């Protein structure tokens, strides 16, 4: 009974996507955000989202149940915040290849959309060949990657440059950590 009441209260509180942390439409088929509530997922489904890519590590059983109940396809790429690696992005990219870009939408999310914004930036630039400046604008609207994530992103870009014979580069710098004086 308590669970049903909690879900009812959640649904009452979430009646639009404006309450979804750092929600961003990246292109015609990609959306990214912070951690969605089940009610957010239902609203996203109404907007055409068919796939949910969750970048959060750990026990994701609640989200698996939520997406299954809503008829959404779920995929988890557990990306450690302090140690993202190339294989994380390659797994993400392999999953994204399954999506019919003409008729299906994908939500990529994490807790605050920092991982999500980084992954969607990388996918747009390296796989879809979108303009880096446009993808950068979207990324920086969400967050300025810290040195760990900047290095990870540089590594992914270097990988794709090597296999595609391209010379993509990020046109921004890593956020400089604040030091105490």
Coordinates of C-alpha atoms in Angstrom, one line a residue:
X1 CA 0.0 0.0 0.0
X2 CA 2.8 2.4 0.9
X3 CA 4.5 1.8 -2.5
X4 CA 1.3 2.6 -4.4
X5 CA 0.8 5.8 -2.4
X6 CA 4.4 6.8 -3.1
X7 CA 3.9 6.2 -6.9
X8 CA 0.6 8.2 -6.8
X9 CA 2.3 11.1 -5.0
X10 CA 5.2 11.0 -7.5
X11 CA 2.8 11.1 -10.5
X12 CA 1.0 14.0 -9.0
X13 CA 4.2 15.9 -8.5
X14 CA 5.6 15.1 -12.0
X15 CA 3.1 16.3 -14.6
X16 CA 5.6 17.8 -17.0
X17 CA 9.2 17.3 -18.1
X18 CA 10.3 20.7 -16.7
X19 CA 11.1 19.0 -13.4
X20 CA 13.5 16.6 -15.0
X21 CA 17.1 17.6 -14.1
X22 CA 19.1 19.0 -17.0
X23 CA 16.8 17.7 -19.7
X24 CA 18.2 18.4 -23.1
X25 CA 17.0 17.5 -26.7
X26 CA 20.3 16.7 -28.4
X27 CA 18.9 16.1 -31.9
X28 CA 15.8 14.5 -33.6
X29 CA 16.4 11.1 -31.9
X30 CA 18.6 11.8 -28.8
X31 CA 17.5 13.2 -25.4
X32 CA 19.6 13.3 -22.3
X33 CA 18.8 14.1 -18.7
X34 CA 19.5 13.5 -15.0
X35 CA 17.9 10.7 -13.2
X36 CA 14.2 10.4 -14.3
X37 CA 11.4 9.4 -12.0
X38 CA 8.9 6.7 -13.4
X39 CA 6.5 9.5 -14.2
X40 CA 9.2 11.3 -16.2
X41 CA 9.7 8.1 -18.2
X42 CA 6.0 7.9 -18.9
X43 CA 6.0 11.4 -20.2
X44 CA 9.1 10.8 -22.3
X45 CA 7.4 7.7 -23.8
X46 CA 4.5 10.0 -24.8
X47 CA 7.2 12.2 -26.6
X48 CA 8.4 9.2 -28.6
X49 CA 11.2 7.8 -26.4
X50 CA 11.5 4.1 -26.9
X51 CA 14.9 3.4 -25.4
X52 CA 16.5 4.3 -22.1
X53 CA 20.3 4.1 -21.7
X54 CA 21.2 4.4 -18.0
X55 CA 24.9 5.3 -17.3
X56 CA 24.6 4.8 -13.6
X57 CA 26.5 1.8 -12.0
X58 CA 25.1 -0.3 -9.2
X59 CA 21.8 -1.8 -8.4
X60 CA 19.4 -0.6 -11.2
X61 CA 16.6 -3.0 -10.5
X62 CA 14.0 -0.3 -9.8
X63 CA 14.7 1.4 -13.1
X64 CA 14.6 -1.9 -14.9
X65 CA 11.2 -2.6 -13.4
X66 CA 10.0 0.9 -14.3
X67 CA 11.1 0.8 -17.9
X68 CA 9.6 -2.8 -18.3
X69 CA 6.3 -1.7 -16.9
X70 CA 6.2 1.2 -19.3
X71 CA 7.2 -0.9 -22.3
X72 CA 10.5 0.9 -22.8
X73 CA 13.7 -0.8 -23.9
X74 CA 16.4 -0.5 -21.2
X75 CA 20.2 -0.7 -21.5
X76 CA 22.7 -0.1 -18.7
X77 CA 26.3 1.0 -19.3
X78 CA 27.7 1.3 -15.8
X79 CA 30.1 4.2 -16.0
X80 CA 32.2 4.8 -12.9
X81 CA 32.3 8.6 -12.3
X82 CA 36.0 8.7 -11.3
X83 CA 37.1 6.2 -13.9
X84 CA 35.3 6.3 -17.3
X85 CA 36.9 4.1 -19.9
X86 CA 36.8 3.8 -23.7
X87 CA 34.9 0.4 -23.5
X88 CA 32.1 2.3 -21.7
X89 CA 31.6 4.5 -24.7
X90 CA 32.1 1.6 -27.2
X91 CA 29.3 -0.3 -25.4
X92 CA 27.1 2.8 -25.5
X93 CA 27.9 3.3 -29.2
X94 CA 27.2 -0.3 -30.1
X95 CA 23.8 -0.1 -28.4
X96 CA 22.9 3.2 -30.1
X97 CA 23.5 1.5 -33.5
X98 CA 20.3 -0.6 -32.9
X99 CA 18.1 2.5 -32.9
X100 CA 16.1 3.5 -35.9
X101 CA 17.0 7.2 -36.0
X102 CA 14.0 7.9 -38.3
X103 CA 11.3 6.7 -36.0
X104 CA 12.7 6.0 -32.4
X105 CA 14.1 8.2 -29.7
X106 CA 16.6 7.4 -27.0
X107 CA 17.0 8.9 -23.5
X108 CA 20.6 8.8 -22.2
X109 CA 20.7 9.6 -18.5
X110 CA 22.8 9.5 -15.4
X111 CA 22.2 11.3 -12.1
X112 CA 22.8 14.9 -13.2
X113 CA 23.3 14.5 -17.0
X114 CA 27.0 15.1 -16.7
X115 CA 27.9 11.6 -18.0
X116 CA 24.9 11.7 -20.3
X117 CA 25.9 15.0 -21.8
X118 CA 29.4 13.8 -22.3
X119 CA 28.3 10.6 -24.0
X120 CA 25.8 12.3 -26.3
X121 CA 28.5 14.9 -27.2
X122 CA 30.9 12.1 -28.1
X123 CA 28.4 10.1 -30.1
X124 CA 27.2 13.1 -32.0
X125 CA 30.7 14.2 -33.0
X126 CA 32.4 10.9 -33.5
X127 CA 29.6 8.6 -34.8
X128 CA 27.0 10.9 -36.3
X129 CA 29.5 13.4 -37.6
X130 CA 27.6 16.4 -36.3
X131 CA 29.2 19.8 -36.0
X132 CA 31.5 19.9 -32.9
X133 CA 30.6 23.4 -32.1
X134 CA 26.8 22.6 -31.9
X135 CA 27.5 19.5 -29.8
X136 CA 29.9 21.5 -27.6
X137 CA 27.2 24.2 -27.0
X138 CA 24.8 21.5 -25.7
X139 CA 27.5 19.9 -23.6
X140 CA 28.6 23.1 -22.0
X141 CA 25.0 24.1 -21.3
X142 CA 24.9 21.1 -18.9
X143 CA 28.4 21.1 -17.4
X144 CA 32.1 21.9 -18.0
X145 CA 33.9 18.5 -18.0
X146 CA 36.5 18.2 -15.2
X147 CA 40.1 17.0 -16.0
X148 CA 39.1 13.3 -15.5
X149 CA 36.3 13.5 -18.0
X150 CA 38.1 15.8 -20.3
X151 CA 40.9 13.2 -20.6
X152 CA 38.4 10.4 -21.1
X153 CA 36.7 12.4 -23.9
X154 CA 40.0 13.2 -25.5
X155 CA 40.8 9.5 -25.5
X156 CA 37.5 8.6 -27.1
X157 CA 38.1 11.2 -29.8
X158 CA 41.6 10.0 -30.4
X159 CA 40.3 6.4 -30.8
X160 CA 37.7 7.5 -33.4
X161 CA 40.3 9.7 -35.2
X162 CA 42.6 6.7 -35.6
X163 CA 39.9 4.4 -37.0
X164 CA 38.2 7.0 -39.1
X165 CA 41.2 8.9 -40.3
X166 CA 39.7 12.1 -39.0
X167 CA 41.1 14.9 -36.9
X168 CA 38.3 15.9 -34.6
X169 CA 39.3 17.8 -31.5
X170 CA 37.4 19.4 -28.6
X171 CA 37.3 23.2 -29.0
X172 CA 37.2 23.9 -25.2
X173 CA 39.3 23.2 -22.2
X174 CA 38.7 21.2 -19.1
X175 CA 37.3 22.9 -16.1
X176 CA 40.1 24.0 -13.9
X177 CA 39.7 22.6 -10.4
X178 CA 39.4 25.3 -7.7
X179 CA 42.3 25.3 -5.3
X180 CA 42.2 26.8 -1.8
X181 CA 44.5 29.8 -1.3

